[in-house]
Short mmCIF file of C-alpha atoms (C1' of nucleotides) in Angstrom, two decimals:
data_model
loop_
_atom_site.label_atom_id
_atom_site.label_comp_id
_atom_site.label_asym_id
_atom_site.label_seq_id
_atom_site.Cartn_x
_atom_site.Cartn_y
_atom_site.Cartn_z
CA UNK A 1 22.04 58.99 -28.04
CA UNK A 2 24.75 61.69 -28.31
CA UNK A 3 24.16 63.80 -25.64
CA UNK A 4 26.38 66.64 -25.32
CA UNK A 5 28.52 66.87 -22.63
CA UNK A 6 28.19 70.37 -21.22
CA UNK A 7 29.95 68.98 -17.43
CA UNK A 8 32.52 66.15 -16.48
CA UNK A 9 33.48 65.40 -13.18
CA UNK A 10 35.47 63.00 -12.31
CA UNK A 11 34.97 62.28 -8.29
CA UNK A 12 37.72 60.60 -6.64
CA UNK A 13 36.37 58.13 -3.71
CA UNK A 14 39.94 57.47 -2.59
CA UNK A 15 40.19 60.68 -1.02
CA UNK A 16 43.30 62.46 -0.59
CA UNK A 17 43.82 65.79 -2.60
CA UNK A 18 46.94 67.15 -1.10
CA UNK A 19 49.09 64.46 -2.23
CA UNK A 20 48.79 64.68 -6.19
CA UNK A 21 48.02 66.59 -8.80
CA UNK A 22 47.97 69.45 -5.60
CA UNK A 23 50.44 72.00 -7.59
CA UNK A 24 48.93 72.04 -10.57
CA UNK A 25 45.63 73.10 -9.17
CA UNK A 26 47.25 76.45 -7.91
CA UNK A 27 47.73 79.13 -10.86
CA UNK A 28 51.47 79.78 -11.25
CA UNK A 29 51.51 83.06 -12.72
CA UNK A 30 54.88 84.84 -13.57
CA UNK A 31 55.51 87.62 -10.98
CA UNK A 32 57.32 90.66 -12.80
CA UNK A 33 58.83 92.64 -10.63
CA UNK A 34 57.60 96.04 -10.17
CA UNK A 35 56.61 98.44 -7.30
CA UNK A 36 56.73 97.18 -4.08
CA UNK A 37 52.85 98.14 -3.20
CA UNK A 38 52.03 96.59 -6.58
CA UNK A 39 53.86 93.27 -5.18
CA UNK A 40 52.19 93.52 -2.14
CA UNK A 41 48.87 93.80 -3.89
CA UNK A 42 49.65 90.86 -6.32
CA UNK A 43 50.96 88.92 -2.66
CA UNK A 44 47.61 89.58 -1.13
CA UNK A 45 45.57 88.40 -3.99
CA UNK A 46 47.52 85.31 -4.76
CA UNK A 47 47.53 84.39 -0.73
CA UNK A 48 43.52 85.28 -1.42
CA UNK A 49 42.83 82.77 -3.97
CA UNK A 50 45.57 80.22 -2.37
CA UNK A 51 43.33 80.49 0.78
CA UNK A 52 40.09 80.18 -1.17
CA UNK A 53 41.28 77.08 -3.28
CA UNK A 54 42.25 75.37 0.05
CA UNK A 55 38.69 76.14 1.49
CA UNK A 56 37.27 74.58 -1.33
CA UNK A 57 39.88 71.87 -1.46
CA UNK A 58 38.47 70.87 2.25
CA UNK A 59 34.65 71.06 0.86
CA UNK A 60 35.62 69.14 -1.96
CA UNK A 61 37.93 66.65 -0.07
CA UNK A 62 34.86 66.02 2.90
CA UNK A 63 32.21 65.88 -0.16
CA UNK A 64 34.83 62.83 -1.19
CA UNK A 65 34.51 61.61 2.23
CA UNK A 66 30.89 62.00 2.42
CA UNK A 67 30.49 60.45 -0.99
CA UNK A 68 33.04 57.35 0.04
CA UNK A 69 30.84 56.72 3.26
CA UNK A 70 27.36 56.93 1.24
CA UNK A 71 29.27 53.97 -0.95
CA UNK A 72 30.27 52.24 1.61
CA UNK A 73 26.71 51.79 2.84
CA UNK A 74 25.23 51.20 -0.13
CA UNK A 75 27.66 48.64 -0.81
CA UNK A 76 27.15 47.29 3.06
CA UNK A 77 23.23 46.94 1.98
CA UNK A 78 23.62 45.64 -1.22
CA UNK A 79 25.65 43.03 -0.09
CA UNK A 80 23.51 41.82 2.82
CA UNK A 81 20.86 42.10 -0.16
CA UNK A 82 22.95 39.55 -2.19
CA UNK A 83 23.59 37.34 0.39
CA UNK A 84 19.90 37.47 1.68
CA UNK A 85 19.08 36.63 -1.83
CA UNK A 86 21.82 33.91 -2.23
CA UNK A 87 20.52 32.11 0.80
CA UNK A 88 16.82 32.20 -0.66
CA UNK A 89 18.02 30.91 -3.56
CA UNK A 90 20.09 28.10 -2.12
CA UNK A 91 16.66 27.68 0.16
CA UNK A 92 14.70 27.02 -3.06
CA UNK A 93 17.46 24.68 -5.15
CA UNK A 94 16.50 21.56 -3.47
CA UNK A 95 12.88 22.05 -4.97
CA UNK A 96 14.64 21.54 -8.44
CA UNK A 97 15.30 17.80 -8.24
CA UNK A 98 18.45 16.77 -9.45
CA UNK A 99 18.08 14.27 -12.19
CA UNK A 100 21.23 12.91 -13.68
CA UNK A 101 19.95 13.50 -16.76
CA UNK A 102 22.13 14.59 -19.25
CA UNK A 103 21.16 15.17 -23.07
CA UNK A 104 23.88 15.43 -24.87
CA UNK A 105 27.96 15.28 -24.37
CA UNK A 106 28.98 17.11 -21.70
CA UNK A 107 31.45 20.07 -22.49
CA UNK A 108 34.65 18.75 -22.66
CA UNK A 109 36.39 21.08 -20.18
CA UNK A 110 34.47 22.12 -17.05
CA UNK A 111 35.41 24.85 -15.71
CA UNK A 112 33.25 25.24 -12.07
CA UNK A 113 34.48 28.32 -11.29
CA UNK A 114 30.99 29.57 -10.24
CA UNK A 115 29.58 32.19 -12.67
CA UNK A 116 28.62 35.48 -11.37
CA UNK A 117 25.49 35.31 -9.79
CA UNK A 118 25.36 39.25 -10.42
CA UNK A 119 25.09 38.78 -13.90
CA UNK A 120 21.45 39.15 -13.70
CA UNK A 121 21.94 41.97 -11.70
CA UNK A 122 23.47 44.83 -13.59
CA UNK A 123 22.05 44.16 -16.57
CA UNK A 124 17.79 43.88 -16.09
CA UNK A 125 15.24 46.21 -14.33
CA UNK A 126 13.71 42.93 -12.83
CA UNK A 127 16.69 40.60 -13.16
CA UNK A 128 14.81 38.06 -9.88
CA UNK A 129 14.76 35.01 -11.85
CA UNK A 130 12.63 33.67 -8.63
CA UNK A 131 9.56 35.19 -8.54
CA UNK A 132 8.82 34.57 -12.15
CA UNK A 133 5.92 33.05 -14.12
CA UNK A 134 5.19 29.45 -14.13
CA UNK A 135 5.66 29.19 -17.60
CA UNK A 136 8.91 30.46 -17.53
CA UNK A 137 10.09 28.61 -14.42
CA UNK A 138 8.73 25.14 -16.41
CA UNK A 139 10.97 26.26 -19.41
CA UNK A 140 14.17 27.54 -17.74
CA UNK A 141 13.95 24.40 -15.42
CA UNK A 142 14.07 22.22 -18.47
CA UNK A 143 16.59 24.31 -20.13
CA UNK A 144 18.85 24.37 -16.25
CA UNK A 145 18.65 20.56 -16.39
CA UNK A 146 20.78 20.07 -19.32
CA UNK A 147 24.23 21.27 -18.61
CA UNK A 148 24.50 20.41 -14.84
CA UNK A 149 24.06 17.23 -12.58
CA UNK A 150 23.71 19.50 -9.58
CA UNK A 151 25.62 17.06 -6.84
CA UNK A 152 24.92 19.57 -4.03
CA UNK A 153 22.55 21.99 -3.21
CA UNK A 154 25.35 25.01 -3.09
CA UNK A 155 25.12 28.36 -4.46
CA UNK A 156 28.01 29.82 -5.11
CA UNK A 157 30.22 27.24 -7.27
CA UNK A 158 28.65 25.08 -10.32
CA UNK A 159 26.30 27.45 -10.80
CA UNK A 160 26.74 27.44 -14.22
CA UNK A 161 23.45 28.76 -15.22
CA UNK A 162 22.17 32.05 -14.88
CA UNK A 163 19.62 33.77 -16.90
CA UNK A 164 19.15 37.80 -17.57
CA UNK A 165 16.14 39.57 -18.46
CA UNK A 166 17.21 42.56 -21.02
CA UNK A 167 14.42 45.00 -21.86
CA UNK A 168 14.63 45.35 -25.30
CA UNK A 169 12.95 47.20 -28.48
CA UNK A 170 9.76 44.51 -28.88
CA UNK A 171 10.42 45.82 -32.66
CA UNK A 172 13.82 44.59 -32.23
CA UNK A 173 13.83 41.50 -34.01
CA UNK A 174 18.08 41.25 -33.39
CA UNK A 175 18.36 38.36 -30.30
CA UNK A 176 21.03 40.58 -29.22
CA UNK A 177 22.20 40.86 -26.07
CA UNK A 178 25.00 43.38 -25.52
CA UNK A 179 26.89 42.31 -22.12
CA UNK A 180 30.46 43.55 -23.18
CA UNK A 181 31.72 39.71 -24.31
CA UNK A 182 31.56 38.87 -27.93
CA UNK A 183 29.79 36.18 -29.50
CA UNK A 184 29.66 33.74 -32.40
CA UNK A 185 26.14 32.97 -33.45
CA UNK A 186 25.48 29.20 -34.00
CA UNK A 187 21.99 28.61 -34.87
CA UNK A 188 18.91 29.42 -34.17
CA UNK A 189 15.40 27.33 -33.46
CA UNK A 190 11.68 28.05 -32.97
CA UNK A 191 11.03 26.02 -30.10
CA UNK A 192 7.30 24.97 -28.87
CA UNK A 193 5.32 27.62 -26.75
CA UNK A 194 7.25 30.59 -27.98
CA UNK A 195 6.82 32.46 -31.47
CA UNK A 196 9.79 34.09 -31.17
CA UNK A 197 12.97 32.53 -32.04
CA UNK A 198 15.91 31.34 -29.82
CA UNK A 199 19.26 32.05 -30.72
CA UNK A 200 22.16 30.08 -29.71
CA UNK A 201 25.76 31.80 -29.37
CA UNK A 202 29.36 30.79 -28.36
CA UNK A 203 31.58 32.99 -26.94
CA UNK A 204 34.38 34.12 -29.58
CA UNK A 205 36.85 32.63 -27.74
CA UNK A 206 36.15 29.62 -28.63
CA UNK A 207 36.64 26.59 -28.29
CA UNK A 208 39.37 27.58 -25.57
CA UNK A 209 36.24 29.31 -24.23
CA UNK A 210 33.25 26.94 -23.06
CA UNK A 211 30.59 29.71 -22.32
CA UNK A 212 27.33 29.60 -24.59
CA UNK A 213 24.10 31.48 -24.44
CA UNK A 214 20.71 31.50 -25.64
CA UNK A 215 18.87 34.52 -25.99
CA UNK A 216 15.17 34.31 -26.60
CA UNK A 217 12.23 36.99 -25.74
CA UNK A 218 9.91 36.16 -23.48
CA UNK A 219 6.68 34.63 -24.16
CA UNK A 220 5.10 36.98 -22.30
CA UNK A 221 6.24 40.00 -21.90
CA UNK A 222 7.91 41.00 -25.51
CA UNK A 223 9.86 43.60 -24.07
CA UNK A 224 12.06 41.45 -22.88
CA UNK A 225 14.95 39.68 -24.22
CA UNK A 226 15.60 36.10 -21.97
CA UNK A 227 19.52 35.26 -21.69
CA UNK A 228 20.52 32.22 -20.75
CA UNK A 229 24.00 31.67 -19.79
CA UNK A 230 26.22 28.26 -19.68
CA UNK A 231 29.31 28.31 -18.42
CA UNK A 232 32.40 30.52 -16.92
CA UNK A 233 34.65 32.65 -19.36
CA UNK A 234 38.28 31.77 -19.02
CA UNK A 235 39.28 35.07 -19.76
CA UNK A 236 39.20 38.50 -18.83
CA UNK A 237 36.39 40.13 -20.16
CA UNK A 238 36.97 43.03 -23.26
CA UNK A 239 36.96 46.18 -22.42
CA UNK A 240 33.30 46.49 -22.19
CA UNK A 241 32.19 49.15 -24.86
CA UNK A 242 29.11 47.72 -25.59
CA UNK A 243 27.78 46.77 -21.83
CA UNK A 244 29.07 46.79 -18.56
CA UNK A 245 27.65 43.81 -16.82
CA UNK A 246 30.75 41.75 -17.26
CA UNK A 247 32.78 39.70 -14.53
CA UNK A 248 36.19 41.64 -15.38
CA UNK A 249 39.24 40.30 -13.02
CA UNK A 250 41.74 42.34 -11.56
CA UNK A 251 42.09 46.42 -12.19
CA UNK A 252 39.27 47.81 -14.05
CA UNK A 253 37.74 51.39 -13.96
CA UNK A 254 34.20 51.31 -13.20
CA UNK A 255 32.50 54.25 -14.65
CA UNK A 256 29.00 55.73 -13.81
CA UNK A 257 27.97 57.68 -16.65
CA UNK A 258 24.89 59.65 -15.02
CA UNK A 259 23.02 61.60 -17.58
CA UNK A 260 20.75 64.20 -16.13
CA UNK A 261 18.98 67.27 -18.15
CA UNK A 262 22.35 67.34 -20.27
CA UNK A 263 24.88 67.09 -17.53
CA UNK A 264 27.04 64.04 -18.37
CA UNK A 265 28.68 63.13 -15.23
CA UNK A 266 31.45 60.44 -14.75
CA UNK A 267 32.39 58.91 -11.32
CA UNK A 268 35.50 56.87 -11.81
CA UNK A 269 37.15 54.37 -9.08
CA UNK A 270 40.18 52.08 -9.66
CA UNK A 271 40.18 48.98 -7.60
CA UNK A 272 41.99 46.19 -7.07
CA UNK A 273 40.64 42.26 -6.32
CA UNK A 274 38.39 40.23 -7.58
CA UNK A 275 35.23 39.88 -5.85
CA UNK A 276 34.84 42.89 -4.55
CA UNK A 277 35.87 43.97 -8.17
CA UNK A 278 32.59 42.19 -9.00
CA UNK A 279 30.48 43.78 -6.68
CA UNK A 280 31.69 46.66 -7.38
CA UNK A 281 30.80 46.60 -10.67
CA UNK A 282 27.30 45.27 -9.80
CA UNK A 283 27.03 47.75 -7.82
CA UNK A 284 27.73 50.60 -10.10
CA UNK A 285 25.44 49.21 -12.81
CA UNK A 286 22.56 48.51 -10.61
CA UNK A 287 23.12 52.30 -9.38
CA UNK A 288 23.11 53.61 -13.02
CA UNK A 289 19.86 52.13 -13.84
CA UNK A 290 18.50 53.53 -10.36
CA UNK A 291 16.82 56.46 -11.52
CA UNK A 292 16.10 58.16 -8.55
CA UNK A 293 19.68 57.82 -7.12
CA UNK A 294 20.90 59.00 -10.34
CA UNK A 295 18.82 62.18 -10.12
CA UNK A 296 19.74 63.08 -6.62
CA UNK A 297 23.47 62.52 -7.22
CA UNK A 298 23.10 64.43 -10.35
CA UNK A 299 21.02 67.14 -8.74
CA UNK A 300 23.07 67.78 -5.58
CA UNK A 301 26.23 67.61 -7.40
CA UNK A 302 24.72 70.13 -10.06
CA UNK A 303 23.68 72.10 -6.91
CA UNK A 304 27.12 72.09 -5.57
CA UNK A 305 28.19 73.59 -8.75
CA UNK A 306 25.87 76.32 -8.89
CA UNK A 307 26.44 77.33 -5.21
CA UNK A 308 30.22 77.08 -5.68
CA UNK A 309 29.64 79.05 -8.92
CA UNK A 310 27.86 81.41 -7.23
CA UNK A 311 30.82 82.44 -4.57
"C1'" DC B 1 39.43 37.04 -48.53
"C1'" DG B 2 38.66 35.94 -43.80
"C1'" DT B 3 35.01 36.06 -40.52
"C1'" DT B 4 30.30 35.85 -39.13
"C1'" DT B 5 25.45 34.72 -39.89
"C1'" DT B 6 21.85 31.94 -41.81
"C1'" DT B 7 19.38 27.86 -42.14
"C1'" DG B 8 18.25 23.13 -43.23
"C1'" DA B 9 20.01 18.74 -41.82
"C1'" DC B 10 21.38 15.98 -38.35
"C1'" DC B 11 21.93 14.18 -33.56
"C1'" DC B 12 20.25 12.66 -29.27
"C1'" DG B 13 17.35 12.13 -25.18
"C1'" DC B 14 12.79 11.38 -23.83
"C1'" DG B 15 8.03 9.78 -23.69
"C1'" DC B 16 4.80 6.84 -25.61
"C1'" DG C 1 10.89 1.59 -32.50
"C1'" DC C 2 9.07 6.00 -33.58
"C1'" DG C 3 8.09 10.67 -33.37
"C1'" DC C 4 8.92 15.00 -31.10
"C1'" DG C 5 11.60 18.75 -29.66
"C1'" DG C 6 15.77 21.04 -28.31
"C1'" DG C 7 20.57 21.58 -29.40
"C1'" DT C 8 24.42 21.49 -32.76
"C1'" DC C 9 26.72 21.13 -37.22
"C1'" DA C 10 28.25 22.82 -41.40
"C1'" DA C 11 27.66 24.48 -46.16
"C1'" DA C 12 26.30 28.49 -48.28
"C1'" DA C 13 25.47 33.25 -48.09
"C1'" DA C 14 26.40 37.71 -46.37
"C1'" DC C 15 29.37 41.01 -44.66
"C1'" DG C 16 33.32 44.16 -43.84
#
DNA sequence: CGTTTTTGACCCGCGC
DNA sequence: GCGCGGGTCAAAAACG
């Protein structure tokens, strides 16, 4: 998909334009010396275009506001969103009795850091691993069972499990899953009441690493790859080239790459911390597969241009 | 030549 | 105890 990139933009949310990068953005020309009317001409002009790049340094710099208070909501909603959907989860785990059943050795260092819950939601266009089919529930319940001995009903920590649905090529027969980490294939199995395949990976990292996942497509719907995760990575994510769903600790860029009828737009903000690192990036993925938001951002932005180029 | 994937064998828990 | 099924191992093959 090599879309040309006729447009980039890079918006800066943390707004404050007069404190870098400011003299660079006025044109230093050389000022030879000449008639005195000519100087006053060339005075006039420059003060001109000094006093139009400051009006449009102020549209710009309350666009940046306007933009940083739009995020600001949308991170407000999707974040009483999560938690609304954390608590119906946590409502629902006590359904899933809590055998001590264990089938095989245990991993031999558990990390309980709590896996991202948000996994799931960068990655899928229905990524609600609640309201799914019975059959599905019956396997993933069987599948949940394995790893964890569930002592409390909590949601945040010892989740080890989470599962992602990817939409994927049903030609595809690859049991790839591209979510920025890298993994080692390890086998692969045709299990009961699915014809496709399930393939089992390790992260690269290990053994230091104890994450695993099986990837599988569904039984019903072959469009979409299932992605079931074990585990917590002990290490900072790669620099995701290949996805951007990861759980990346401490500075990262997250970038919105919005293309729209061949306007390539980028959206860049640096942040610092952890969680809201997280959500951050959650939130940035789930906006890039928002179609509609994507369109209107790209469309008034493009609009913007057009008026500005207008002037 | 080192790393990754493939694939049949093996292991282990579970139900009968 | 036995068979079944899911998960893992590891030798061989493939790959870069």
């Amino acid at each position: 998909m090599a879309y040309s990139s006729f447009l980039d933009i890079s918006l800066d949310l943390n707004t404050n334009p007069f404190d870098r990068n400011f003299p660079e953005n006025f044109p230093k020309k050389e000022v030879n010396v000449s008639t005195s009317a000519d100087l006053e001409r060339k005075c006039l002009v420059k003060e001109e275009s000094a006093n139009e790049l400051r009006e449009e340094l102020n549209r710009v710099n309350s666009e940046n506001k306007k933009l940083t208070e739009m995020l600001a909501t949308v991170w407000e909603n999707y974040y009483a969103l999560h938690h609304h959907l954390e608590k119906l989860q946590s409502r629902n785990s006590p359904e899933i009795d809590e055998q001590p059943t264990k089938k095989r050795k245990q991993d031999p260092d558990d990390f309980l850091l709590g896996f991202p819950v948000g996994l799931s939601s960068g990655k899928t266009d229905n990524s609600s691993s609640n309201e799914d089919h019975h059959h599905h529930h019956q396997h993933e319940q069987k599948n949940q069972l394995l790893p964890c001995k569930r002592p409390v009903t909590d949601s945040f920590n010892k989740a080890k499990v989470s599962t992602v649905y990817v939409p994927a090529d049903s030609t595809d027969t690859s049991l790839t899953v591209k979510d920025g980490y890298q993994w080692r294939k390890y086998g692969q199995k045709v299990t009961r009441d699915n014809p496709s395949p399930r393939a089992y990976f390790r992260c690269s990292f290990a053994p230091s690493c104890p994450v695993k996942k099986k990837v599988q497509r569904s039984a019903e719907d072959p469009s979409l790859l299932v992605a079931t995760y074990e585990g917590t990575h002990n290490h900072l994510g790669p620099n995701a080239s290949e996805g951007d769903a990861t759980s990346q600790v401490g500075t990262s860029t997250v970038t919105l790459d919005l293309v729209h009828g061949g306007h390539r737009l980028a959206l860049e903000k640096n942040e610092r911390g952890t969680m809201q690192d997280v959500l951050v990036q959650q939130m940035a993925s789930s906006l890039t597969k928002d179609s509609k938001f994507t369109a209107a951002l790209a469309a008034a932005i493009s609009g913007r241009l057009m008026e500005q180029a207008r002037t």
